[in-house]
């Protein structure tokens, strides 16, 4: 099969490229990515050595470029990871999020209709459900939890999900959607909590924790997410929707302390800074449907995954030094300013 992975130069997309090349050497993987600040060709250096891999630079909102891609590659499956993915940036520039995360999906799906692909898979997020209260630990997001978004980012992802379902019903486009909780692992862009805290701790810089740090996220090792998407593509029913998560809820402050302990750094580096606007309190996924229908279970325990992730950042200094120079350095200065000096 020819599988187009959009956004495959970013964090989860690149891990998915490597997962597919290893698990399905019979398939051809084509990465289509605009290489925004979050996409990095160095991440795909090893994949470039494979005759079963091709990289195409392009934007999902560029209709003509998408059309060329479909003519050249005749894809069987499209897996759409391409998105603006950072909540804090969406608060600053909502228009860009709507353009990429909604219009980009419409353009991809129109090409899928025209060229008759076998499946369009939309990589969505648990953030479309909004948040859960901190004092009701037995409440979880299921596939029937109503959409209730908090940020421009989550609103754009929820809009895309609705559009995907509309294309399925109106045009009969073969689709699937996965809604995953927070991922962590190699190639995670350092604007996000876990890599940011690892890199700041390594440089003895303050660790900016929003508010009291009581917010809870449900962490999943990225390879487990890739395995779930792979299963849904190959075994999930047309039109299906699956939540993906491994029941691994942690308070932000506890995650930060785990990282500091692992690196032998003092908790005095923690700096409580102004809270995120509209900050979601708690995410927690119920993955029962994926487990019972497709037999998926996460393989990596948090203690192992976080150790592996920290070791990866220690061993790949050149990668993160490159991605944090340029645009990201300006963003960091503007977003955190004097609070973390
Ligand atoms: P990321 O920001 O690391 O990567 C996004 C990639 O998309 C980059 O390579 C970027 O260059 C590319 N891209 C952006 N705009 C594009 C455009 N217009 N055309 C083509 N390519 C474009 O994101 P990520 O964390 O890897 O997330 C990937 C997907 O998974 C997103 O759709 C996100 O909503 C979803 N998701 C992420 C998480 C998480 O914890 N990171 C969890 C659940 C779902
Ligand atoms: O749940 C899935 C989502 O997880 C994905 O859809 C998003 O693309 C992904 O970015 C992630 O969103 P979050 O907002 O949960 O991730 P982030 O790493 O930005 O923040 C995690 C938590 O840490 C959140 O409660 C905010 C907090 N935080 C974050 C940063 C960047 C801090 O306390 N300080 C920080 O500097």
Short mmCIF file of C-alpha atoms and ligand atoms in Angstrom, two decimals:
data_model
loop_
_atom_site.label_atom_id
_atom_site.label_comp_id
_atom_site.label_asym_id
_atom_site.label_seq_id
_atom_site.Cartn_x
_atom_site.Cartn_y
_atom_site.Cartn_z
CA UNK A 1 0.00 0.00 0.00
CA UNK A 2 1.00 3.63 -0.46
CA UNK A 3 0.46 5.50 2.79
CA UNK A 4 0.70 9.29 2.89
CA UNK A 5 1.61 10.60 6.34
CA UNK A 6 0.89 14.32 6.51
CA UNK A 7 2.79 16.16 9.26
CA UNK A 8 5.31 13.31 9.33
CA UNK A 9 8.23 15.64 10.11
CA UNK A 10 6.70 16.55 13.49
CA UNK A 11 6.68 14.68 16.79
CA UNK A 12 4.05 11.93 16.49
CA UNK A 13 4.05 11.81 12.68
CA UNK A 14 7.79 11.03 12.54
CA UNK A 15 7.44 8.33 15.19
CA UNK A 16 4.61 6.91 13.07
CA UNK A 17 6.80 6.95 9.92
CA UNK A 18 9.44 4.89 11.77
CA UNK A 19 6.79 2.58 13.22
CA UNK A 20 5.31 1.84 9.78
CA UNK A 21 8.70 1.33 8.09
CA UNK A 22 9.62 -1.19 10.80
CA UNK A 23 6.27 -3.00 11.07
CA UNK A 24 5.16 -2.96 7.42
CA UNK A 25 8.25 -3.06 5.17
CA UNK A 26 5.96 -4.02 2.27
CA UNK A 27 4.28 -0.57 2.30
CA UNK A 28 5.58 2.69 0.84
CA UNK A 29 5.47 5.66 3.22
CA UNK A 30 5.26 9.17 1.79
CA UNK A 31 5.68 12.02 4.25
CA UNK A 32 4.00 15.26 3.17
CA UNK A 33 4.93 18.17 5.43
CA UNK A 34 5.16 21.96 5.14
CA UNK A 35 8.16 22.06 7.54
CA UNK A 36 6.78 24.74 9.83
CA UNK A 37 8.78 25.59 12.97
CA UNK A 38 7.55 22.21 14.34
CA UNK A 39 8.67 20.08 11.39
CA UNK A 40 12.28 19.11 11.00
CA UNK A 41 13.95 17.13 8.22
CA UNK A 42 16.76 16.01 10.54
CA UNK A 43 14.14 13.94 12.33
CA UNK A 44 13.62 11.93 9.14
CA UNK A 45 17.31 11.45 8.27
CA UNK A 46 17.25 7.69 9.00
CA UNK A 47 13.97 7.22 7.09
CA UNK A 48 15.52 8.90 4.03
CA UNK A 49 17.89 5.92 3.74
CA UNK A 50 14.94 3.59 3.06
CA UNK A 51 13.85 2.90 -0.56
CA UNK A 52 10.30 2.58 0.84
CA UNK A 53 10.23 6.21 2.01
CA UNK A 54 9.79 9.52 0.20
CA UNK A 55 9.60 13.05 1.60
CA UNK A 56 7.53 15.70 -0.18
CA UNK A 57 7.56 19.27 1.10
CA UNK A 58 4.09 20.74 0.87
CA UNK A 59 1.22 22.41 2.67
CA UNK A 60 -2.11 20.64 3.27
CA UNK A 61 -3.90 23.93 2.60
CA UNK A 62 -2.33 24.20 -0.88
CA UNK A 63 -4.94 22.55 -3.12
CA UNK A 64 -2.71 22.38 -6.23
CA UNK A 65 0.21 20.83 -4.32
CA UNK A 66 -2.10 18.27 -2.70
CA UNK A 67 -3.51 17.39 -6.13
CA UNK A 68 0.06 16.85 -7.48
CA UNK A 69 0.84 14.61 -4.53
CA UNK A 70 -2.24 12.43 -5.17
CA UNK A 71 -1.47 12.15 -8.90
CA UNK A 72 2.17 11.20 -8.26
CA UNK A 73 1.70 8.81 -5.35
CA UNK A 74 -1.81 7.36 -5.83
CA UNK A 75 -2.21 6.88 -2.08
CA UNK A 76 -4.33 4.08 -0.63
CA UNK A 77 -4.42 5.68 2.81
CA UNK A 78 -3.93 9.19 4.19
CA UNK A 79 -3.06 9.59 7.87
CA UNK A 80 -3.38 13.24 8.81
CA UNK A 81 -1.06 14.39 11.60
CA UNK A 82 -0.45 17.81 10.03
CA UNK A 83 -1.68 20.51 12.37
CA UNK A 84 -0.78 23.48 14.46
CA UNK A 85 -0.59 21.62 17.76
CA UNK A 86 0.36 23.96 20.61
CA UNK A 87 -2.45 25.36 22.79
CA UNK A 88 -0.44 28.41 23.93
CA UNK A 89 0.27 29.43 20.33
CA UNK A 90 -3.43 29.03 19.45
CA UNK A 91 -4.27 31.64 22.07
CA UNK A 92 -1.95 34.08 20.25
CA UNK A 93 -2.81 33.21 16.60
CA UNK A 94 -6.20 31.45 16.34
CA UNK A 95 -6.60 32.18 12.61
CA UNK A 96 -3.59 30.07 11.65
CA UNK A 97 -5.05 27.16 13.65
CA UNK A 98 -8.39 27.36 11.87
CA UNK A 99 -6.71 27.58 8.48
CA UNK A 100 -4.40 24.57 8.93
CA UNK A 101 -6.49 22.39 11.21
CA UNK A 102 -9.89 22.85 9.50
CA UNK A 103 -9.37 24.07 5.92
CA UNK A 104 -6.36 21.75 5.50
CA UNK A 105 -8.54 18.77 6.45
CA UNK A 106 -11.26 19.82 3.99
CA UNK A 107 -8.68 20.10 1.17
CA UNK A 108 -7.19 16.68 1.97
CA UNK A 109 -10.62 15.05 2.11
CA UNK A 110 -11.71 16.62 -1.20
CA UNK A 111 -8.59 15.09 -2.80
CA UNK A 112 -9.44 11.75 -1.15
CA UNK A 113 -12.94 11.87 -2.64
CA UNK A 114 -11.67 12.77 -6.09
CA UNK A 115 -8.98 10.07 -6.14
CA UNK A 116 -10.95 7.37 -4.34
CA UNK A 117 -8.65 6.57 -1.39
CA UNK A 118 -9.42 3.57 0.82
CA UNK A 119 -9.20 5.45 4.11
CA UNK A 120 -8.72 8.98 5.44
CA UNK A 121 -7.60 8.83 9.06
CA UNK A 122 -7.80 11.98 11.17
CA UNK A 123 -5.45 12.13 14.16
CA UNK A 124 -7.50 14.01 16.70
CA UNK A 125 -7.16 14.71 20.40
CA UNK A 126 -8.86 14.20 23.75
CA UNK A 127 -8.93 18.00 24.07
CA UNK A 128 -12.10 18.05 21.92
CA UNK A 129 -13.99 16.83 25.03
CA UNK A 130 -12.92 19.86 27.11
CA UNK A 131 -11.88 19.01 30.65
CA UNK A 132 -12.97 16.95 33.64
CA UNK A 133 -13.15 18.18 37.25
CA UNK A 134 -10.20 17.41 39.54
CA UNK A 135 -12.44 16.03 42.32
CA UNK A 136 -14.27 13.30 40.30
CA UNK A 137 -11.47 10.78 39.59
CA UNK A 138 -13.93 8.16 38.34
CA UNK A 139 -15.06 10.33 35.39
CA UNK A 140 -13.41 9.59 32.00
CA UNK A 141 -13.82 10.68 28.39
CA UNK A 142 -15.59 8.05 26.29
CA UNK A 143 -16.38 8.24 22.57
CA UNK A 144 -19.87 9.52 23.45
CA UNK A 145 -18.73 12.36 25.72
CA UNK A 146 -20.06 15.60 24.16
CA UNK A 147 -17.58 17.92 22.44
CA UNK A 148 -16.92 20.92 24.69
CA UNK A 149 -13.78 22.80 23.70
CA UNK A 150 -11.74 25.36 25.67
CA UNK A 151 -9.01 26.74 23.39
CA UNK A 152 -8.84 27.85 19.75
CA UNK A 153 -6.64 24.76 19.21
CA UNK A 154 -9.18 22.30 20.61
CA UNK A 155 -12.05 24.11 18.84
CA UNK A 156 -10.20 23.74 15.52
CA UNK A 157 -9.60 20.03 16.12
CA UNK A 158 -13.26 19.47 17.10
CA UNK A 159 -14.38 21.34 13.96
CA UNK A 160 -12.19 19.08 11.85
CA UNK A 161 -13.66 15.97 13.51
CA UNK A 162 -17.18 17.16 12.71
CA UNK A 163 -16.16 17.81 9.10
CA UNK A 164 -14.66 14.31 8.82
CA UNK A 165 -17.93 12.79 10.09
CA UNK A 166 -19.91 15.00 7.69
CA UNK A 167 -17.81 13.82 4.70
CA UNK A 168 -18.44 10.23 5.76
CA UNK A 169 -22.19 10.69 5.96
CA UNK A 170 -22.69 13.02 2.98
CA UNK A 171 -20.19 11.64 0.49
CA UNK A 172 -19.56 8.17 1.91
CA UNK A 173 -15.83 8.96 2.28
CA UNK A 174 -14.12 6.08 4.12
CA UNK A 175 -12.79 7.66 7.30
CA UNK A 176 -11.67 6.96 10.85
CA UNK A 177 -10.78 9.21 13.77
CA UNK A 178 -8.58 8.62 16.82
CA UNK A 179 -8.63 10.88 19.89
CA UNK A 180 -5.52 10.42 21.97
CA UNK A 181 -4.34 11.79 25.28
CA UNK A 182 -0.98 13.57 25.81
CA UNK A 183 1.97 11.84 24.14
CA UNK A 184 5.62 11.92 25.18
CA UNK A 185 8.80 10.42 23.72
CA UNK A 186 11.60 11.15 21.19
CA UNK A 187 11.36 14.12 18.79
CA UNK A 188 8.83 15.96 20.98
CA UNK A 189 9.17 19.67 20.23
CA UNK A 190 10.58 21.47 23.31
CA UNK A 191 7.69 23.96 23.56
CA UNK A 192 5.63 21.15 25.20
CA UNK A 193 5.74 20.37 28.93
CA UNK A 194 7.94 17.24 29.16
CA UNK A 195 10.76 18.15 26.72
CA UNK A 196 10.73 21.79 27.90
CA UNK A 197 11.25 20.70 31.49
CA UNK A 198 13.99 18.21 30.53
CA UNK A 199 15.94 20.81 28.54
CA UNK A 200 15.54 23.61 31.11
CA UNK A 201 16.61 21.29 33.92
CA UNK A 202 19.66 20.19 31.91
CA UNK A 203 20.70 23.84 31.53
CA UNK A 204 19.83 24.71 35.17
CA UNK A 205 17.20 27.17 33.90
CA UNK A 206 13.90 27.82 35.79
CA UNK A 207 11.07 25.36 35.05
CA UNK A 208 7.90 27.38 34.28
CA UNK A 209 4.87 25.63 35.83
CA UNK A 210 1.54 27.25 34.99
CA UNK A 211 -0.46 28.20 38.11
CA UNK A 212 -0.27 25.75 41.00
CA UNK A 213 0.67 22.82 38.72
CA UNK A 214 -2.42 20.84 39.87
CA UNK A 215 -3.72 20.24 36.32
CA UNK A 216 -3.78 16.60 35.32
CA UNK A 217 -2.76 15.08 31.99
CA UNK A 218 -3.03 11.42 30.90
CA UNK A 219 0.40 10.53 29.44
CA UNK A 220 0.95 7.90 26.74
CA UNK A 221 4.29 6.86 25.25
CA UNK A 222 4.25 7.90 21.57
CA UNK A 223 4.94 4.40 20.22
CA UNK A 224 1.76 3.12 21.88
CA UNK A 225 -0.19 5.85 20.07
CA UNK A 226 1.44 4.84 16.76
CA UNK A 227 0.47 1.20 17.36
CA UNK A 228 -3.14 2.25 18.02
CA UNK A 229 -3.37 4.27 14.79
CA UNK A 230 -1.82 1.42 12.82
CA UNK A 231 -4.46 -0.99 14.17
CA UNK A 232 -7.33 1.40 13.48
CA UNK A 233 -6.14 1.90 9.88
CA UNK A 234 -5.84 -1.78 9.17
CA UNK A 235 -8.58 -3.32 11.34
CA UNK A 236 -10.89 -0.49 12.43
CA UNK A 237 -14.26 -0.20 10.73
CA UNK A 238 -14.96 2.50 8.18
CA UNK A 239 -16.53 5.49 9.93
CA UNK A 240 -15.17 4.50 13.34
CA UNK A 241 -13.98 6.68 16.20
CA UNK A 242 -11.64 5.50 18.96
CA UNK A 243 -10.27 7.06 22.14
CA UNK A 244 -6.60 6.25 22.80
CA UNK A 245 -5.06 6.43 26.28
CA UNK A 246 -3.40 4.29 28.91
CA UNK A 247 -4.89 5.39 32.27
CA UNK A 248 -1.73 7.22 33.28
CA UNK A 249 -2.91 10.42 34.91
CA UNK A 250 -0.37 12.70 36.53
CA UNK A 251 -0.40 16.22 37.98
CA UNK A 252 1.94 18.57 36.09
CA UNK A 253 3.90 19.31 39.25
CA UNK A 254 4.50 15.60 39.82
CA UNK A 255 5.75 15.13 36.24
CA UNK A 256 8.16 18.02 36.70
CA UNK A 257 9.44 16.58 39.99
CA UNK A 258 9.96 13.13 38.39
CA UNK A 259 12.11 14.77 35.68
CA UNK A 260 14.14 16.76 38.20
CA UNK A 261 14.77 13.64 40.30
CA UNK A 262 15.82 11.62 37.24
CA UNK A 263 18.34 14.32 36.29
CA UNK A 264 19.57 14.88 39.85
CA UNK A 265 18.45 18.54 39.79
CA UNK A 266 16.92 20.51 42.72
CA UNK A 267 13.20 21.35 43.02
CA UNK A 268 14.24 24.95 43.66
CA UNK A 269 14.38 25.25 39.84
CA UNK A 270 10.56 25.12 39.72
CA UNK A 271 9.03 28.54 39.01
CA UNK A 272 5.24 28.97 39.27
CA UNK A 273 4.24 31.39 36.49
CA UNK A 274 0.96 32.94 35.30
CA UNK A 275 -1.64 30.30 34.41
CA UNK A 276 -2.63 29.48 30.81
CA UNK A 277 -5.86 31.26 29.77
CA UNK A 278 -8.81 28.82 29.84
CA UNK A 279 -6.48 26.10 31.20
CA UNK A 280 -8.15 22.67 31.08
CA UNK A 281 -8.09 21.00 34.51
CA UNK A 282 -7.96 17.29 33.82
CA UNK A 283 -7.91 14.92 30.83
CA UNK A 284 -8.54 11.21 31.31
CA UNK A 285 -9.32 8.74 28.53
CA UNK A 286 -11.40 5.59 28.75
CA UNK A 287 -9.84 3.35 26.04
CA UNK A 288 -12.25 0.41 26.55
CA UNK A 289 -13.60 0.49 22.98
CA UNK A 290 -10.15 0.24 21.39
CA UNK A 291 -9.20 -2.56 23.75
CA UNK A 292 -12.34 -4.65 23.32
CA UNK A 293 -12.79 -4.14 19.56
CA UNK A 294 -9.17 -4.18 18.36
CA UNK A 295 -7.21 -5.67 21.28
CA UNK A 296 -4.99 -2.60 21.76
CA UNK A 297 -3.16 -2.13 25.04
CA UNK A 298 -0.32 0.25 25.88
CA UNK A 299 3.02 -1.50 26.28
CA UNK A 300 5.17 1.18 27.93
CA UNK A 301 4.89 2.02 31.63
CA UNK A 302 5.44 5.69 32.49
CA UNK A 303 8.58 4.95 34.61
CA UNK A 304 10.21 3.24 31.60
CA UNK A 305 8.93 5.68 28.97
CA UNK A 306 10.09 8.78 30.82
CA UNK A 307 13.55 7.27 31.44
CA UNK A 308 13.81 6.35 27.75
CA UNK A 309 12.69 9.86 26.78
CA UNK A 310 15.19 11.59 29.07
CA UNK A 311 17.98 9.34 27.77
CA UNK A 312 16.96 10.22 24.20
CA UNK A 313 17.28 13.96 24.89
CA UNK A 314 20.66 13.36 26.58
CA UNK A 315 21.88 11.44 23.52
CA UNK A 316 20.46 13.83 20.90
CA UNK A 317 21.72 17.25 21.93
CA UNK A 318 22.40 18.31 18.31
CA UNK A 319 18.75 17.67 17.37
CA UNK A 320 17.29 19.84 20.12
CA UNK A 321 19.92 22.54 19.79
CA UNK A 322 18.95 22.93 16.13
CA UNK A 323 15.19 22.96 16.67
CA UNK A 324 15.36 25.42 19.55
CA UNK A 325 17.40 28.00 17.65
CA UNK A 326 15.72 30.58 15.38
CA UNK A 327 11.93 30.98 15.57
CA UNK A 328 11.60 29.00 18.80
CA UNK A 329 14.11 31.18 20.67
CA UNK A 330 11.98 34.24 19.81
CA UNK A 331 8.77 32.46 20.86
CA UNK A 332 10.31 31.42 24.19
CA UNK A 333 11.42 34.97 24.96
CA UNK A 334 8.00 36.42 24.08
CA UNK A 335 5.93 33.76 25.87
CA UNK A 336 7.85 33.36 29.12
CA UNK A 337 9.77 36.67 29.17
CA UNK A 338 11.20 37.73 32.49
CA UNK A 339 9.28 35.04 34.41
CA UNK A 340 11.93 32.40 33.83
CA UNK A 341 15.15 34.42 33.86
P1 LIG B 1 3.82 18.75 15.90
O1 LIG B 1 3.49 20.19 16.08
O2 LIG B 1 5.04 18.18 16.54
O3 LIG B 1 3.93 18.43 14.33
C1 LIG B 1 3.04 18.94 13.39
C2 LIG B 1 3.65 18.70 12.00
O4 LIG B 1 2.70 19.19 11.04
C3 LIG B 1 4.96 19.44 11.75
O5 LIG B 1 5.88 18.60 11.11
C4 LIG B 1 4.56 20.59 10.82
O6 LIG B 1 5.60 21.01 9.95
C5 LIG B 1 3.39 19.97 10.08
N1 LIG B 1 2.46 20.97 9.54
C6 LIG B 1 1.91 22.03 10.21
N2 LIG B 1 1.13 22.72 9.37
C7 LIG B 1 1.16 22.08 8.17
C8 LIG B 1 0.53 22.32 6.93
N3 LIG B 1 -0.27 23.37 6.73
N4 LIG B 1 0.78 21.45 5.92
C9 LIG B 1 1.61 20.39 6.08
N5 LIG B 1 2.24 20.14 7.23
C10 LIG B 1 2.01 20.98 8.27
O7 LIG B 1 2.52 17.98 16.35
P2 LIG B 1 2.35 16.57 17.10
O8 LIG B 1 2.45 16.79 18.55
O9 LIG B 1 3.20 15.57 16.44
O10 LIG B 1 0.82 16.26 16.78
C11 LIG B 1 0.47 15.62 15.56
C12 LIG B 1 -1.04 15.47 15.50
O11 LIG B 1 -1.49 14.72 16.63
C13 LIG B 1 -1.79 16.80 15.55
O12 LIG B 1 -2.88 16.71 14.68
C14 LIG B 1 -2.29 16.90 16.99
O13 LIG B 1 -3.49 17.61 17.05
C15 LIG B 1 -2.50 15.43 17.33
N6 LIG B 1 -2.33 15.04 18.75
C16 LIG B 1 -1.19 15.39 19.44
C17 LIG B 1 -1.02 14.93 20.74
C18 LIG B 1 0.22 15.25 21.52
O14 LIG B 1 0.28 14.94 22.73
N7 LIG B 1 1.25 15.86 20.93
C19 LIG B 1 -2.01 14.14 21.34
C20 LIG B 1 -3.17 13.82 20.61
C21 LIG B 1 -3.30 14.27 19.31
O1 LIG B 2 -4.21 15.96 25.22
C1 LIG B 2 -3.65 15.96 23.94
C2 LIG B 2 -2.98 17.29 23.68
O2 LIG B 2 -1.80 17.31 24.47
C3 LIG B 2 -2.64 17.50 22.21
O3 LIG B 2 -3.84 17.58 21.48
C4 LIG B 2 -1.81 18.78 22.01
O4 LIG B 2 -1.41 18.89 20.66
C5 LIG B 2 -0.59 18.69 22.88
O5 LIG B 2 0.17 19.87 22.77
C6 LIG B 2 -0.99 18.46 24.34
O6 LIG B 2 -1.69 19.62 24.87
P1 LIG B 2 -1.42 20.16 26.36
O7 LIG B 2 -1.82 21.57 26.41
O8 LIG B 2 -1.97 19.23 27.37
O9 LIG B 2 0.21 19.99 26.39
P2 LIG B 2 1.37 20.95 26.90
O10 LIG B 2 2.62 20.15 26.87
O11 LIG B 2 1.35 22.28 26.25
O12 LIG B 2 0.98 21.17 28.44
C7 LIG B 2 0.81 20.08 29.32
C8 LIG B 2 0.42 20.65 30.68
O13 LIG B 2 1.54 21.37 31.22
C9 LIG B 2 -0.73 21.66 30.62
O14 LIG B 2 -1.53 21.52 31.77
C10 LIG B 2 -0.03 23.02 30.64
C11 LIG B 2 1.21 22.74 31.46
N1 LIG B 2 2.39 23.56 31.12
C12 LIG B 2 2.79 23.61 29.81
C13 LIG B 2 3.88 24.38 29.43
C14 LIG B 2 4.30 24.46 27.99
C15 LIG B 2 3.11 24.23 32.10
O15 LIG B 2 2.77 24.15 33.31
N2 LIG B 2 4.18 24.99 31.73
C16 LIG B 2 4.59 25.11 30.43
O16 LIG B 2 5.58 25.85 30.18
#
